[in-house]
CSV table of C-alpha atoms and ligand atoms in Angstrom, one decimal:
chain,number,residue,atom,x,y,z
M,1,UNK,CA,-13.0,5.9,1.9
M,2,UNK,CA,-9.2,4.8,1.4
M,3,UNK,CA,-8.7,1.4,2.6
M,4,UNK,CA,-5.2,0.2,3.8
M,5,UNK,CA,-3.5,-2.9,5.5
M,6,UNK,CA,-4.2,-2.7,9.0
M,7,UNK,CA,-1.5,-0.9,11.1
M,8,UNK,CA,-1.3,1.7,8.3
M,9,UNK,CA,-4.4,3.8,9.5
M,10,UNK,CA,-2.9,6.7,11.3
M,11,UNK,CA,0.0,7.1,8.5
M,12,UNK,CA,-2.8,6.8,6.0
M,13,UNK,CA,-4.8,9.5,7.8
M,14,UNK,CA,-2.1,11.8,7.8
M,15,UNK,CA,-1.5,11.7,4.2
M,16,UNK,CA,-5.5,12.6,3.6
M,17,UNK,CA,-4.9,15.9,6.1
M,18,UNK,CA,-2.0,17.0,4.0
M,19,UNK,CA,-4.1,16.5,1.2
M,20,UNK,CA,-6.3,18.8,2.5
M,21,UNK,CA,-8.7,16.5,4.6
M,22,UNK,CA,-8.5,17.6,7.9
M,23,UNK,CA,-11.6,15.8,8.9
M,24,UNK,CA,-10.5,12.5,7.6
M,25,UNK,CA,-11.5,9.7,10.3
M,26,UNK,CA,-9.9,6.4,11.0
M,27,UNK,CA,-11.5,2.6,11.4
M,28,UNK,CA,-10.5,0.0,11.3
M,29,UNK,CA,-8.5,-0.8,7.5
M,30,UNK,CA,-9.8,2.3,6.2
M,31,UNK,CA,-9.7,6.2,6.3
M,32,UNK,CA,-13.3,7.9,5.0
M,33,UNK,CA,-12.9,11.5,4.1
M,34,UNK,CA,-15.5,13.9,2.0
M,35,UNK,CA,-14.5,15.5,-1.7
M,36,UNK,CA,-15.2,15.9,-5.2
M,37,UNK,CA,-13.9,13.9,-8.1
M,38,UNK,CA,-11.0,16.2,-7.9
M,39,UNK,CA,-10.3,14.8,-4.6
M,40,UNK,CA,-10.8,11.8,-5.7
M,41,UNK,CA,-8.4,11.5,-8.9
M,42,UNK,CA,-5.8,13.4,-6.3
M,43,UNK,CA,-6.1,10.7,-4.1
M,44,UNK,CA,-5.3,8.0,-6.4
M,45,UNK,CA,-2.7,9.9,-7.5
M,46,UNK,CA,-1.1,10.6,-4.1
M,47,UNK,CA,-1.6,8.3,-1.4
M,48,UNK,CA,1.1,6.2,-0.8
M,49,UNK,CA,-0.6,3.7,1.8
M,50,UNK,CA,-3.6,3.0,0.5
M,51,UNK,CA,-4.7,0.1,-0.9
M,52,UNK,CA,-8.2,1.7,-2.6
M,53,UNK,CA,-10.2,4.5,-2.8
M,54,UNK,CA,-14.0,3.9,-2.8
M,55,UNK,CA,-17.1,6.2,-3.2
M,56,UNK,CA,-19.4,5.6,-0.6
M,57,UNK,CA,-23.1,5.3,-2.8
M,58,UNK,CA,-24.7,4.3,0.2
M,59,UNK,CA,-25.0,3.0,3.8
M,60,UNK,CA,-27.7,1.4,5.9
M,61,UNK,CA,-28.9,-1.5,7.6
M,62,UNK,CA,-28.3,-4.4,6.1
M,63,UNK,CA,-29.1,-7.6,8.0
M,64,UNK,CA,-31.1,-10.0,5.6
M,65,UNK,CA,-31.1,-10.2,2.1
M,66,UNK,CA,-34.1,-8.3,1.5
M,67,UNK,CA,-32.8,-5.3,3.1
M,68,UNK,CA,-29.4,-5.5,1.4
M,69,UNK,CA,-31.6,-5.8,-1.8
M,70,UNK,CA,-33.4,-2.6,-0.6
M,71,UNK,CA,-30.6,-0.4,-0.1
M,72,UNK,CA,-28.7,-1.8,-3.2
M,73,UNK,CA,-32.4,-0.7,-4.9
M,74,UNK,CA,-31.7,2.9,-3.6
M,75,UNK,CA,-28.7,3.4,-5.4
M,76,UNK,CA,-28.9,5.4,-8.4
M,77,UNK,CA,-27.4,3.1,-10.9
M,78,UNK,CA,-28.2,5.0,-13.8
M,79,UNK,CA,-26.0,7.6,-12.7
M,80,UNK,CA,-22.9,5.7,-12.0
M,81,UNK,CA,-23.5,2.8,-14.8
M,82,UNK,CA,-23.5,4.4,-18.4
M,83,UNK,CA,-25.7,2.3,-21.2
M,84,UNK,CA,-23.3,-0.8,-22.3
M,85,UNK,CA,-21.2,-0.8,-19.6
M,86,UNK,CA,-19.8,-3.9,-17.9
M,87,UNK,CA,-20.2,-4.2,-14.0
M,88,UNK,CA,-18.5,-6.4,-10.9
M,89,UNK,CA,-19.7,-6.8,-7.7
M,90,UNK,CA,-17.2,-7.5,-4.9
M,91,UNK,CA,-17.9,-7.8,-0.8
M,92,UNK,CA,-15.7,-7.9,2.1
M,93,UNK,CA,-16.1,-7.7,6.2
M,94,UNK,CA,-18.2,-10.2,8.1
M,95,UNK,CA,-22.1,-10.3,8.7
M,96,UNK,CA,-24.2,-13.3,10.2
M,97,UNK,CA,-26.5,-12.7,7.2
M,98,UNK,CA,-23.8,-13.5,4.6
M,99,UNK,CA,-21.4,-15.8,5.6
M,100,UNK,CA,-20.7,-16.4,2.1
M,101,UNK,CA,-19.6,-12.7,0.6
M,102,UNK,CA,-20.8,-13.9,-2.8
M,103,UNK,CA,-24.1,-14.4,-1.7
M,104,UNK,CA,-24.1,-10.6,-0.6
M,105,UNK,CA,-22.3,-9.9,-3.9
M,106,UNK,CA,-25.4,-11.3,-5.6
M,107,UNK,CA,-27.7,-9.6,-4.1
M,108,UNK,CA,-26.6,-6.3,-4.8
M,109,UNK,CA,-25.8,-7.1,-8.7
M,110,UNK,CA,-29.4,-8.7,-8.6
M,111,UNK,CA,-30.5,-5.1,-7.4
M,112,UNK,CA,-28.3,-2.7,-9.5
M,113,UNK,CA,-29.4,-4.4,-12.6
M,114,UNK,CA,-33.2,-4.7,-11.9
M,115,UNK,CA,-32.7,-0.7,-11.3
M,116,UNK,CA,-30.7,-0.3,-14.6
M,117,UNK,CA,-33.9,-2.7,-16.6
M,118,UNK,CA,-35.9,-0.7,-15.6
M,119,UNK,CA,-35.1,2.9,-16.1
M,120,UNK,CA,-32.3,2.5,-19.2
M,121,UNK,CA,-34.5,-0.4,-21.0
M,122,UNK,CA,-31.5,-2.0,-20.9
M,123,UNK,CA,-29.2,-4.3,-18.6
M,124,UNK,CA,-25.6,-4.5,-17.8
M,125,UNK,CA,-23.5,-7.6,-18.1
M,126,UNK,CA,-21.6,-8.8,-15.5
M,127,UNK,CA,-17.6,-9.4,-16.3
M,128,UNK,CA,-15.9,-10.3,-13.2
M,129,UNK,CA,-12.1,-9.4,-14.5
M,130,UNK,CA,-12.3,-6.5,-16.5
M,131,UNK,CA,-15.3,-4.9,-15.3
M,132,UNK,CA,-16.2,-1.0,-16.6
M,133,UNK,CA,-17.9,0.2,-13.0
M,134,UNK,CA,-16.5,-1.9,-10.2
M,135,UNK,CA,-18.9,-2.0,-7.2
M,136,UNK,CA,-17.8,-2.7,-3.8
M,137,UNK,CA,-20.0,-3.9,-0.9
M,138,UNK,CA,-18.5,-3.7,2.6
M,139,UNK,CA,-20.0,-6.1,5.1
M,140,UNK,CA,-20.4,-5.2,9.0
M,141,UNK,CA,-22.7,-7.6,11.0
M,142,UNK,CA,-26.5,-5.9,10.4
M,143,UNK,CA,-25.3,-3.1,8.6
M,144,UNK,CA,-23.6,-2.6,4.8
M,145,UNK,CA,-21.8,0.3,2.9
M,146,UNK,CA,-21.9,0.3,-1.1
M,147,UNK,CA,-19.4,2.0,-3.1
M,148,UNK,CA,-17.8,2.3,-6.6
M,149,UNK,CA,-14.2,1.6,-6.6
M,150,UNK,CA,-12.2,4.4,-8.4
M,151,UNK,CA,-8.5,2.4,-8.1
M,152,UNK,CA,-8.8,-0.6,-10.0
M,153,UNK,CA,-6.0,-2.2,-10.1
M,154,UNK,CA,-5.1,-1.7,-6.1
M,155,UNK,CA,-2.6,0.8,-5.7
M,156,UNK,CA,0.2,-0.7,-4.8
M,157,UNK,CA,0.3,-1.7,-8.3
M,158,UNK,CA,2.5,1.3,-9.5
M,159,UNK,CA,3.7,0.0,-12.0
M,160,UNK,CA,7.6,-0.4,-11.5
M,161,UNK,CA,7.7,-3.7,-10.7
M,162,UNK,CA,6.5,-6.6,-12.5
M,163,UNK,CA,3.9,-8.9,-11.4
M,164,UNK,CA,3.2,-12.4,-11.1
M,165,UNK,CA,6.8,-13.4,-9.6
M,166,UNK,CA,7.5,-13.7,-5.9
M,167,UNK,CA,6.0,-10.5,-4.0
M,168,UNK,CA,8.4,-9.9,-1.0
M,169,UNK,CA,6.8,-6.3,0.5
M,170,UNK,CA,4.2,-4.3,-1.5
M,171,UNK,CA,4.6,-0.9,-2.5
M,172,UNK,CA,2.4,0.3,0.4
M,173,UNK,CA,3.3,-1.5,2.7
M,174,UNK,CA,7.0,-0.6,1.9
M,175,UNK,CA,5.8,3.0,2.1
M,176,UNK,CA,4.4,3.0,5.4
M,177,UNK,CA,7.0,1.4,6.9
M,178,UNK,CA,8.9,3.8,5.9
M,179,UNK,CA,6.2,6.8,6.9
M,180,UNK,CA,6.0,5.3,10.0
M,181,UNK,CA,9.4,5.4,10.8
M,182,UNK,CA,9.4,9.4,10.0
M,183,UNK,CA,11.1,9.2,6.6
M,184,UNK,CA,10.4,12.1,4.8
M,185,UNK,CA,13.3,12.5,2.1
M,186,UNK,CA,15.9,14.2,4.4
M,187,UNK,CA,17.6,11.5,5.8
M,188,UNK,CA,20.3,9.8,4.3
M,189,UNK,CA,18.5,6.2,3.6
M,190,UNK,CA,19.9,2.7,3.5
M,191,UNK,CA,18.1,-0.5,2.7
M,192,UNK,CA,20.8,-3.3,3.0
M,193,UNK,CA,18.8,-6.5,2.6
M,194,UNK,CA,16.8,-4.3,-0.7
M,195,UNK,CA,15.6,-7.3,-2.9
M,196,UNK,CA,13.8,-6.0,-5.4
M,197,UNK,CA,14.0,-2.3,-4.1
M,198,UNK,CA,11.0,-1.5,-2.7
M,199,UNK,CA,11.8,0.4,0.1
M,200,UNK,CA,14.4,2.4,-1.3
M,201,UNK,CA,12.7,3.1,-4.6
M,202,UNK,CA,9.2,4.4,-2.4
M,203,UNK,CA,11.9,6.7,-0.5
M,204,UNK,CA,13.1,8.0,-3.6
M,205,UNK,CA,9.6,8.9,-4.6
M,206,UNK,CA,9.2,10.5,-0.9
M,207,UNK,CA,12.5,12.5,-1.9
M,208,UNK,CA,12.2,13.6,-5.2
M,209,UNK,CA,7.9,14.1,-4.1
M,210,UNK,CA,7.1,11.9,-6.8
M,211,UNK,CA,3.4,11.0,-6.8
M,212,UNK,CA,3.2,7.1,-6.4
M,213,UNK,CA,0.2,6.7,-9.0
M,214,UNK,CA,1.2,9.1,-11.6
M,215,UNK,CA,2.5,5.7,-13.9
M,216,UNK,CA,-0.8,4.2,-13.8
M,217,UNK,CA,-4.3,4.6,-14.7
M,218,UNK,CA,-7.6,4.2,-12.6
M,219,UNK,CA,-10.6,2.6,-12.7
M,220,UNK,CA,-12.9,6.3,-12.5
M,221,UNK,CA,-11.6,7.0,-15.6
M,222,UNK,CA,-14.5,4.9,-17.1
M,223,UNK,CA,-17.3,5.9,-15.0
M,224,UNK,CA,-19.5,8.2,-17.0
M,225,UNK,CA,-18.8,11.2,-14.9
M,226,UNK,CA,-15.2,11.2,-15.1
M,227,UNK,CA,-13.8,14.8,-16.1
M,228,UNK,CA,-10.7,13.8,-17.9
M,229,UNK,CA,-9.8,17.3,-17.7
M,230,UNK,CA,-9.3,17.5,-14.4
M,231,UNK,CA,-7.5,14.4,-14.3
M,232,UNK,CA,-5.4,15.8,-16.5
M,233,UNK,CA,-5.0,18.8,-14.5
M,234,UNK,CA,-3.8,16.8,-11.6
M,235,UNK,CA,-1.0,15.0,-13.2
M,236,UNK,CA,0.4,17.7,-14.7
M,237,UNK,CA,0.4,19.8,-10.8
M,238,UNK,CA,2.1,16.6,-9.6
M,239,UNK,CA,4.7,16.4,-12.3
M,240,UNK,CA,5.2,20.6,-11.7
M,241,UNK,CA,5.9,19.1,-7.5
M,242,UNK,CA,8.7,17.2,-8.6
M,243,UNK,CA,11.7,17.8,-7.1
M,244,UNK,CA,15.8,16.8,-7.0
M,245,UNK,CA,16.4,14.9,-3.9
M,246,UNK,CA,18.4,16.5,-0.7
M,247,UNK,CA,19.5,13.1,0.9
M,248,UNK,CA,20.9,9.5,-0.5
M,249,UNK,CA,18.7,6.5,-1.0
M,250,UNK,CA,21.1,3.8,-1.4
M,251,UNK,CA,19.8,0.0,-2.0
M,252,UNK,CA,22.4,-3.2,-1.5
M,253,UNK,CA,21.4,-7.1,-1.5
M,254,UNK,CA,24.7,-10.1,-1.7
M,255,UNK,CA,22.4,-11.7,-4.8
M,256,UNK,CA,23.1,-10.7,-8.1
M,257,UNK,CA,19.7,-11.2,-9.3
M,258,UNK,CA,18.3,-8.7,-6.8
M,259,UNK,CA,20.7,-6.3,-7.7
M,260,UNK,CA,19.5,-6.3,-11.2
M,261,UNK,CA,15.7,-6.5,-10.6
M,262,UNK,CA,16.8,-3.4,-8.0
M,263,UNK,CA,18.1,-1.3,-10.7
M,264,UNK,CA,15.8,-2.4,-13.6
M,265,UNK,CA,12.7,-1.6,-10.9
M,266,UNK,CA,14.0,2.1,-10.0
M,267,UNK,CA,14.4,3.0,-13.3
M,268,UNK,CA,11.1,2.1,-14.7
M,269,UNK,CA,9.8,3.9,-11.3
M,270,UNK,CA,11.2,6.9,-12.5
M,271,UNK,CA,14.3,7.1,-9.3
M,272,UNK,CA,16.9,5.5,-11.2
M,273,UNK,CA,19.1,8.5,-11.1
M,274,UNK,CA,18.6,8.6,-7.5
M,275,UNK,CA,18.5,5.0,-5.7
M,276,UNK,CA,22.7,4.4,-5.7
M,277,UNK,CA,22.4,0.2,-6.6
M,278,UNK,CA,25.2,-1.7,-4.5
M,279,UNK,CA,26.2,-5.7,-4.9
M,280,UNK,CA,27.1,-6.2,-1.1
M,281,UNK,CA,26.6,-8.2,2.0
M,282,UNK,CA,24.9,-7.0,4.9
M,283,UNK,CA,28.0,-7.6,7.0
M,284,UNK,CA,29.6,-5.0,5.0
M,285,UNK,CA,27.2,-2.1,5.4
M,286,UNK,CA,28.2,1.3,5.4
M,287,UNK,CA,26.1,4.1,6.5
M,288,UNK,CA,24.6,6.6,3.6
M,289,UNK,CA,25.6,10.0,5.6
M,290,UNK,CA,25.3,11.1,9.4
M,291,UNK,CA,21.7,10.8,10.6
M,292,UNK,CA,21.5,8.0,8.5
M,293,UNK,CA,18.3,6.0,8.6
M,294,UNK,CA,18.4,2.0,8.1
M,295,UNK,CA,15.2,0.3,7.0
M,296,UNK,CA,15.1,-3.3,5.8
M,297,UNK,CA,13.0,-6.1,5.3
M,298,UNK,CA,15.6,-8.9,6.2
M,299,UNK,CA,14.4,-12.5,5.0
M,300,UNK,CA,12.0,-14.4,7.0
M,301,UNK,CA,12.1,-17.6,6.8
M,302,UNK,CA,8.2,-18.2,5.0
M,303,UNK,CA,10.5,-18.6,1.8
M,304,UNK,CA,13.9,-18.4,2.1
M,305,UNK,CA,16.5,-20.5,3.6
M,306,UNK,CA,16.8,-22.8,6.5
M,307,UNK,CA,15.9,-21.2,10.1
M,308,UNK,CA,19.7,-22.1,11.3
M,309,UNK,CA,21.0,-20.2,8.6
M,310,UNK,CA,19.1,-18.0,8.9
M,311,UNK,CA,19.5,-17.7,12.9
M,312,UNK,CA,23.3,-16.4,12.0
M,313,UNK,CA,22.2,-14.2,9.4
M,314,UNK,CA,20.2,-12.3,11.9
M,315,UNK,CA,23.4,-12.5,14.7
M,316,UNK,CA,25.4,-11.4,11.5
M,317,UNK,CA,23.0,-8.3,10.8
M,318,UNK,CA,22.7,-7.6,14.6
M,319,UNK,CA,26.7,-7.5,14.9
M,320,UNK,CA,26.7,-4.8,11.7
M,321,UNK,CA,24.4,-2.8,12.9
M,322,UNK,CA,26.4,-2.0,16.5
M,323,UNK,CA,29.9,-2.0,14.8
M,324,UNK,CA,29.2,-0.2,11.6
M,325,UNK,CA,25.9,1.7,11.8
M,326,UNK,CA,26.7,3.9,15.3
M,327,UNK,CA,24.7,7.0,15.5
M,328,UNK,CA,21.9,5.6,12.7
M,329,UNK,CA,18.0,4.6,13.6
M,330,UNK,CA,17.8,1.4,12.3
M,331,UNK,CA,13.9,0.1,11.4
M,332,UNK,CA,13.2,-3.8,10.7
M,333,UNK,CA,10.3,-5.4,9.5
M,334,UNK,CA,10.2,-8.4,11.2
M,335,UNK,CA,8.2,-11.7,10.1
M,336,UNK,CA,9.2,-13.8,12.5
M,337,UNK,CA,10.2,-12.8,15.8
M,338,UNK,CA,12.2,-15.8,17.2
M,339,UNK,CA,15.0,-15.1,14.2
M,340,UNK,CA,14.3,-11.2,15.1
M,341,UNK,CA,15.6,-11.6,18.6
M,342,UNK,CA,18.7,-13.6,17.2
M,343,UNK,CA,19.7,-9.7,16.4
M,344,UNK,CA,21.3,-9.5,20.3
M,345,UNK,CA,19.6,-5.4,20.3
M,346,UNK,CA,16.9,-3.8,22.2
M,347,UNK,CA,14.4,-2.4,20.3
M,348,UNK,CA,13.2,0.7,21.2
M,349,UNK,CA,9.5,0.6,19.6
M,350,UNK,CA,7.6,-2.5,18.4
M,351,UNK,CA,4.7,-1.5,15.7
M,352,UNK,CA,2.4,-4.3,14.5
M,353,UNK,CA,2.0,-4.5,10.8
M,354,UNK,CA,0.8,-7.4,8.4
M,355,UNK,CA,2.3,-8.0,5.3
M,356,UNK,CA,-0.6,-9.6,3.5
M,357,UNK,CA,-1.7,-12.7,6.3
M,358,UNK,CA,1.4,-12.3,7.8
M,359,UNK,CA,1.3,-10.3,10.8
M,360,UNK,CA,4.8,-8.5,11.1
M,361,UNK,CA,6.5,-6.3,13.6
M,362,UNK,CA,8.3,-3.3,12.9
M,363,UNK,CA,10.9,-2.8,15.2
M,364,UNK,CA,13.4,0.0,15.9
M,365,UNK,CA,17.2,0.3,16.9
M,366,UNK,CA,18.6,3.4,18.3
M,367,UNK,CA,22.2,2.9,17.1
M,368,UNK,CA,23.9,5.1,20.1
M,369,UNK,CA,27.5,5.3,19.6
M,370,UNK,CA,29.2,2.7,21.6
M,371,UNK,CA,25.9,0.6,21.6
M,372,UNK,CA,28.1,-2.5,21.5
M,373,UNK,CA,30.0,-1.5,24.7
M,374,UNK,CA,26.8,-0.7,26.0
M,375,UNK,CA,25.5,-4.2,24.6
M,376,UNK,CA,28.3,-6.0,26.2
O,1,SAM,C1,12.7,-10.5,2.2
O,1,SAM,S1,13.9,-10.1,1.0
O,1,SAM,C2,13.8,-8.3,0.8
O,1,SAM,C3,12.6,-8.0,0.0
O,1,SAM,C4,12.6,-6.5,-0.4
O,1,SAM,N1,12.0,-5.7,0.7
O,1,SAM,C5,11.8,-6.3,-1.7
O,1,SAM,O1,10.9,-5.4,-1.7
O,1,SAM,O2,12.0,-7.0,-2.7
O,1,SAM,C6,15.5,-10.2,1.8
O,1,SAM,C7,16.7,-9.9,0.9
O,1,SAM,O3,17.8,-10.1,1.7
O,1,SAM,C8,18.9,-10.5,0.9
O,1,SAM,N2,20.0,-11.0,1.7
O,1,SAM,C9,20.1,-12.2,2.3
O,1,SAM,N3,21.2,-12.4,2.9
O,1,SAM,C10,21.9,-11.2,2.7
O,1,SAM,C11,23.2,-10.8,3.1
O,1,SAM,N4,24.1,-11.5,3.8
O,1,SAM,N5,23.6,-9.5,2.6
O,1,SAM,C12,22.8,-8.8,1.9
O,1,SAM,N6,21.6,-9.2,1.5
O,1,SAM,C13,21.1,-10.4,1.9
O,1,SAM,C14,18.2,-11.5,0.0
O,1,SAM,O4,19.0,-11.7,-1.2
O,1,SAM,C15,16.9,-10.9,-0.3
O,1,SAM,O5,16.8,-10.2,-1.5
């Protein structure tokens, strides 16, 4: 299973069939698909909107501790835990049984390392940070799925941008927005409002086909079964797919600091040849190329600035986008949509997204020529 923020799960399912998984099937936060490690290392290394990827151990009911216990006592831990490894236990979703997910948590690590006592001699301690096998238990009213997680480290941790400071967009999310607005490397791309350069450095890697997790490592690499040949194998096939890019990818924020985290970002992504860095205000925007495409995460108002201010920013950003973008699709990811409206356009599609708790709209501006005649 890949999981994913909710709204992502069609763009996510997509990605799986051009992997290959044509039978991929959506729920809700998640894509499951079938494969081998090899399909499992590929799609670590490839999918741009997912979060995880998990191996499914087992699935049943689930609805009181002793059953949980049970099917956690099915699993064969002594295939997936090697002698004087570390494990974790995580659990997520909703059941009656376990309002408290630790509880469920519990249970299963109270199961997995009975198992391991008793067939290795032997038990495995329990390190909830850095954890060798990482087990994940997914919760849904009487029922429960247990899985190993082969990420990690989710994956929108690439690795370009540093951690631990202010997190505007993650690197999925960024990606499906920009999936979902049919970006695939051929359009000339603008991100006027770019911060730290998320969208535009993701639509570099679409353009130059960069795989997304080819920086990182992944947590399957320590599970006992792991083939670090064929891991190998992989990156090397998806450093042969890279390829120059056709289209711009230009990135532009008024704030100095942005601009340098911008530039700093793209280059340790690997696209800093390719995103074109600008120091310049929205109201100045000029358009990458004809059939331009505008995406932008404009600032919401959670963190920055005062809503009045704000308020004009959004009239300011509406008023560019009629004058100076004519002819372009224009995409914003929109936080809050009192200041979206303060834009003065009609958007054309409204997709729900959430941007960690925040539930977010995506919203799209067909740029006709003359829109602001027609606006008027
Ligand atoms: C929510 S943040 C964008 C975050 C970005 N998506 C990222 O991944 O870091 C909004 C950005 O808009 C920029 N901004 C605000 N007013 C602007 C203006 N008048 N012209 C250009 N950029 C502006 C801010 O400096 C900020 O970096």
């Amino acid at each position: 299973m890949a999981t994913c923020s909710r709204g992502l799960e069609e763009v996510l399912r997509a990605e799986l069939v051009a992997l290959g998984h044509e039978e991929a099937a959506s729920g809700r936060g998640m894509v499951s698909f079938r494969g081998d490690l090899a399909a499992v290392y590929r799609a670590n290394l490839w999918l741009r909107t997912a979060t995880r990827v998990l191996r499914l151990l087992s699935e049943g009911p689930a609805g009181t501790r002793e059953a949980l216990y049970e099917l956690a006592s099915r699993v064969p831990w002594e295939e997936v835990v090697a002698r004087g490894q570390t494990i974790m236990v995580e659990s997520a979703g909703t059941a009656p049984a376990f309002r408290n997910t630790g509880f469920a948590s519990l249970v299963v690590k109270d199961a997995a390392v009975d198992r391991l006592r008793a067939r290795l001699g032997s038990r495995p301690y329990v390190d909830r940070k850095l954890a060798d096998v990482r087990i994940h238990v997914h919760l849904a009213s009487a029922r429960a799925g247990i899985a190993l997680d082969s990420s990690g480290e989710p994956l929108s941790h690439r690795g370009y941008r540093p951690r631990g400071g202010p997190a505007p967009l993650s690197e999925t999310l960024a990606a499906g927005v920009l999936l979902l607005a049919g970006y695939d490397g051929t359009q000339p791309l603008l991100d006027p409002m770019a911060g730290t350069g998320t969208i535009a450095i993701e639509a570099a890697l679409i353009a130059t086909r960069a795989a997304p997790g080819s920086r990182r490592s992944f947590a399957c690499e320590r599970w006992p079964d792991h083939q670090p040949a064929c891991l190998l194998q992989a990156r090397q096939a998806a450093r042969l797919r890279r390829q120059p890019p056709t289209a711009a990818v230009v990135a532009s924020d008024n704030e100095a600091r942005a601009v340098a985290a911008c530039r700093r970002n793209a280059r340790e992504a690997g696209v800093g040849e390719t995103v074109k860095v600008e120091a310049k205000d929205v109201r100045e925007l000029v358009l990458p190329g004809p059939g331009a495409m505008i995406v932008t995460n404009p600032p919401y108002g959670e963190r920055l600035g005062d809503p009045a201010e704000l308020a004009g920013l959004y009239r300011d950003l509406g008023d560019a986008l009629k004058r100076r973008a004519s002819g372009a699709t224009a995409w914003l990811l929109a936080g809050n949509l009192e200041l979206a409206k303060s834009i003065g356009l009609r958007a054309s599609r409204r997709i729900v997204l959430f941007n960690g708790p925040i539930e977010c709209r995506l919203l799209r501006f067909d740029l006709y020529e003359g829109s602001r005649e027609l606006e008027r």
